[in-house]
Amino acid sequence: MVKALLMRHAQASWKAPSDRERPLTHVGWDQARRAADSIVAHAAVPGRILHSPWLRTTQTANIIAERLGGIPCEALEALAPDSDIRLWGDCWQADGELLVSHQPMVSAYLSWLCEGSQQARWPMEPASWALLEAEYFEVGCGHLLQLRHASDFD
């Protein structure tokens, strides 16, 4: 079984030239740092962070990577809004990787992977993360081990 982490980007500003260019707010920067600490305390240090190339996910990934000692990050267009979540399983290549993307896609993927439905049963507030386990990252093959929200970080 492979364990992996799924995360929604931290809080972003609505003031930007385009949705793609929305930066994190000051609260978002703090949420990302606290998410990194929460992941270490309750899961494990990811070996690599994969993220949408949009600014808010890139910033979230970079803050976490820096906080955890310089973990490698890679931007993937497959994790951008309106991508096909059924292909996200192809992104994970090793145990313990972290995917950072957007809502409502992260909730839909969590439901698709763990329940076989894209009806987003688990809300993911900004900076929420989930620890998943699966033999294959395919529909209905995953198990949710933990779900943590920024409002619950230690």
mmCIF file of C-alpha atoms in Angstrom:
data_model
loop_
_atom_site.group_PDB
_atom_site.id
_atom_site.type_symbol
_atom_site.label_atom_id
_atom_site.label_comp_id
_atom_site.label_asym_id
_atom_site.label_seq_id
_atom_site.Cartn_x
_atom_site.Cartn_y
_atom_site.Cartn_z
ATOM 1 C CA MET A 1 0.000 0.000 0.000
ATOM 2 C CA VAL A 2 1.142 3.517 -0.818
ATOM 3 C CA LYS A 3 0.511 6.468 1.468
ATOM 4 C CA ALA A 4 0.121 9.914 -0.038
ATOM 5 C CA LEU A 5 -1.020 13.371 0.985
ATOM 6 C CA LEU A 6 -3.601 15.568 -0.718
ATOM 7 C CA MET A 7 -3.925 19.263 0.127
ATOM 8 C CA ARG A 8 -5.921 22.308 -0.841
ATOM 9 C CA HIS A 9 -3.846 25.476 -1.260
ATOM 10 C CA ALA A 10 -3.842 27.973 1.606
ATOM 11 C CA GLN A 11 -6.032 31.093 1.690
ATOM 12 C CA ALA A 12 -5.602 33.291 -1.390
ATOM 13 C CA SER A 13 -6.475 36.878 -2.175
ATOM 14 C CA TRP A 14 -9.189 37.749 -4.694
ATOM 15 C CA LYS A 15 -7.174 40.803 -5.813
ATOM 16 C CA ALA A 16 -5.225 39.692 -8.866
ATOM 17 C CA PRO A 17 -5.230 40.288 -12.630
ATOM 18 C CA SER A 18 -6.532 36.733 -13.162
ATOM 19 C CA ASP A 19 -7.590 33.676 -11.168
ATOM 20 C CA ARG A 20 -4.307 31.996 -12.125
ATOM 21 C CA GLU A 21 -2.329 34.852 -10.504
ATOM 22 C CA ARG A 22 -4.078 34.980 -7.107
ATOM 23 C CA PRO A 23 -1.406 35.153 -4.365
ATOM 24 C CA LEU A 24 -1.683 33.868 -0.821
ATOM 25 C CA THR A 25 -2.838 36.290 1.848
ATOM 26 C CA HIS A 26 -0.892 36.818 5.078
ATOM 27 C CA VAL A 27 -3.297 34.321 6.664
ATOM 28 C CA GLY A 28 -2.526 31.913 3.809
ATOM 29 C CA TRP A 29 1.227 32.145 4.407
ATOM 30 C CA ASP A 30 0.646 31.306 8.068
ATOM 31 C CA GLN A 31 -1.742 28.459 7.168
ATOM 32 C CA ALA A 32 0.866 26.911 4.844
ATOM 33 C CA ARG A 33 3.551 27.024 7.551
ATOM 34 C CA ARG A 34 1.158 25.520 10.099
ATOM 35 C CA ALA A 35 0.082 22.858 7.584
ATOM 36 C CA ALA A 36 3.723 21.821 7.170
ATOM 37 C CA ASP A 37 4.087 21.492 10.942
ATOM 38 C CA SER A 38 0.817 19.545 11.147
ATOM 39 C CA ILE A 39 1.862 17.147 8.378
ATOM 40 C CA VAL A 40 5.143 16.396 10.174
ATOM 41 C CA ALA A 41 3.372 15.930 13.519
ATOM 42 C CA HIS A 42 0.565 13.693 12.241
ATOM 43 C CA ALA A 43 1.787 12.028 9.036
ATOM 44 C CA ALA A 44 5.329 12.133 7.665
ATOM 45 C CA VAL A 45 7.640 14.433 5.733
ATOM 46 C CA PRO A 46 6.700 14.094 2.062
ATOM 47 C CA GLY A 47 9.480 13.127 -0.323
ATOM 48 C CA ARG A 48 8.225 15.417 -3.070
ATOM 49 C CA ILE A 49 5.495 18.011 -3.556
ATOM 50 C CA LEU A 50 3.486 18.058 -6.777
ATOM 51 C CA HIS A 51 1.305 21.111 -7.348
ATOM 52 C CA SER A 52 -0.786 23.052 -9.803
ATOM 53 C CA PRO A 53 1.262 25.705 -11.611
ATOM 54 C CA TRP A 54 -1.142 28.445 -10.475
ATOM 55 C CA LEU A 55 0.396 31.014 -8.119
ATOM 56 C CA ARG A 56 -1.483 30.146 -4.901
ATOM 57 C CA THR A 57 -0.660 26.426 -5.122
ATOM 58 C CA THR A 58 2.938 27.163 -6.087
ATOM 59 C CA GLN A 59 3.326 29.462 -3.086
ATOM 60 C CA THR A 60 1.701 26.904 -0.760
ATOM 61 C CA ALA A 61 4.001 24.135 -2.031
ATOM 62 C CA ASN A 62 7.125 26.301 -1.778
ATOM 63 C CA ILE A 63 6.348 27.405 1.790
ATOM 64 C CA ILE A 64 5.835 23.793 2.865
ATOM 65 C CA ALA A 65 8.957 22.621 1.014
ATOM 66 C CA GLU A 66 11.091 25.307 2.636
ATOM 67 C CA ARG A 67 9.603 24.675 6.081
ATOM 68 C CA LEU A 68 10.419 20.966 5.743
ATOM 69 C CA GLY A 69 14.019 21.398 4.672
ATOM 70 C CA GLY A 70 13.925 21.952 0.923
ATOM 71 C CA ILE A 71 11.755 19.130 -0.392
ATOM 72 C CA PRO A 72 11.655 19.107 -4.218
ATOM 73 C CA CYS A 73 8.565 20.659 -5.825
ATOM 74 C CA GLU A 74 7.176 20.093 -9.301
ATOM 75 C CA ALA A 75 4.385 22.008 -11.030
ATOM 76 C CA LEU A 76 2.001 19.844 -13.052
ATOM 77 C CA GLU A 77 -0.659 21.249 -15.374
ATOM 78 C CA ALA A 78 -2.637 18.061 -14.615
ATOM 79 C CA LEU A 79 -3.367 19.518 -11.141
ATOM 80 C CA ALA A 80 -4.683 22.870 -12.412
ATOM 81 C CA PRO A 81 -8.379 23.802 -12.177
ATOM 82 C CA ASP A 82 -10.664 22.007 -14.618
ATOM 83 C CA SER A 83 -8.216 19.126 -15.085
ATOM 84 C CA ASP A 84 -9.496 15.552 -15.073
ATOM 85 C CA ILE A 85 -9.172 14.328 -11.475
ATOM 86 C CA ARG A 86 -9.394 10.718 -12.666
ATOM 87 C CA LEU A 87 -5.845 11.171 -13.977
ATOM 88 C CA TRP A 88 -4.383 12.484 -10.732
ATOM 89 C CA GLY A 89 -3.375 8.981 -9.655
ATOM 90 C CA ASP A 90 -0.856 9.010 -12.496
ATOM 91 C CA CYS A 91 0.903 11.954 -10.819
ATOM 92 C CA TRP A 92 1.935 9.984 -7.736
ATOM 93 C CA GLN A 93 5.119 8.053 -8.365
ATOM 94 C CA ALA A 94 6.371 7.237 -4.883
ATOM 95 C CA ASP A 95 5.192 6.620 -1.360
ATOM 96 C CA GLY A 96 4.723 9.759 0.713
ATOM 97 C CA GLU A 97 4.258 12.406 -1.976
ATOM 98 C CA LEU A 98 2.064 15.490 -1.470
ATOM 99 C CA LEU A 99 -0.320 16.851 -4.126
ATOM 100 C CA VAL A 100 -1.451 20.477 -3.741
ATOM 101 C CA SER A 101 -4.403 21.617 -5.828
ATOM 102 C CA HIS A 102 -7.691 23.520 -5.820
ATOM 103 C CA GLN A 103 -11.212 23.209 -4.483
ATOM 104 C CA PRO A 104 -13.661 21.707 -5.407
ATOM 105 C CA MET A 105 -11.297 19.289 -7.176
ATOM 106 C CA VAL A 106 -9.495 18.097 -4.031
ATOM 107 C CA SER A 107 -12.822 17.194 -2.373
ATOM 108 C CA ALA A 108 -14.071 15.513 -5.537
ATOM 109 C CA TYR A 109 -10.836 13.503 -5.871
ATOM 110 C CA LEU A 110 -10.960 12.412 -2.242
ATOM 111 C CA SER A 111 -14.543 11.172 -2.715
ATOM 112 C CA TRP A 112 -13.744 9.551 -6.083
ATOM 113 C CA LEU A 113 -10.705 7.740 -4.708
ATOM 114 C CA CYS A 114 -12.230 6.619 -1.411
ATOM 115 C CA GLU A 115 -15.915 6.150 -2.295
ATOM 116 C CA GLY A 116 -16.087 5.810 -6.058
ATOM 117 C CA SER A 117 -18.136 9.002 -6.409
ATOM 118 C CA GLN A 118 -17.238 12.557 -7.357
ATOM 119 C CA GLN A 119 -19.877 13.903 -4.962
ATOM 120 C CA ALA A 120 -17.566 15.914 -2.723
ATOM 121 C CA ARG A 121 -18.469 14.513 0.689
ATOM 122 C CA TRP A 122 -15.456 15.898 2.545
ATOM 123 C CA PRO A 123 -15.115 19.685 2.482
ATOM 124 C CA MET A 124 -11.560 20.939 2.251
ATOM 125 C CA GLU A 125 -11.109 24.440 3.643
ATOM 126 C CA PRO A 126 -7.955 26.356 2.668
ATOM 127 C CA ALA A 127 -4.804 24.474 3.750
ATOM 128 C CA SER A 128 -6.714 21.300 4.655
ATOM 129 C CA TRP A 129 -4.776 18.107 4.033
ATOM 130 C CA ALA A 130 -5.659 14.429 3.865
ATOM 131 C CA LEU A 131 -3.511 11.345 4.368
ATOM 132 C CA LEU A 132 -4.564 8.582 1.980
ATOM 133 C CA GLU A 133 -3.603 4.965 1.500
ATOM 134 C CA ALA A 134 -4.153 2.938 -1.653
ATOM 135 C CA GLU A 135 -2.757 -0.006 -3.514
ATOM 136 C CA TYR A 136 -3.762 1.762 -6.743
ATOM 137 C CA PHE A 137 -4.899 5.370 -7.104
ATOM 138 C CA GLU A 138 -8.051 4.429 -8.976
ATOM 139 C CA VAL A 139 -11.772 4.894 -8.361
ATOM 140 C CA GLY A 140 -12.861 3.443 -5.012
ATOM 141 C CA CYS A 141 -9.419 1.998 -4.189
ATOM 142 C CA GLY A 142 -8.300 4.499 -1.557
ATOM 143 C CA HIS A 143 -8.719 4.791 2.181
ATOM 144 C CA LEU A 144 -8.833 8.076 4.072
ATOM 145 C CA LEU A 145 -6.556 7.765 7.091
ATOM 146 C CA GLN A 146 -6.652 11.382 8.295
ATOM 147 C CA LEU A 147 -8.246 14.695 7.356
ATOM 148 C CA ARG A 148 -6.970 17.860 9.017
ATOM 149 C CA HIS A 149 -8.160 21.440 8.609
ATOM 150 C CA ALA A 150 -6.300 24.690 9.294
ATOM 151 C CA SER A 151 -8.795 25.490 12.028
ATOM 152 C CA ASP A 152 -7.673 22.291 13.822
ATOM 153 C CA PHE A 153 -3.882 22.595 13.419
ATOM 154 C CA ASP A 154 -2.049 22.330 16.736
#
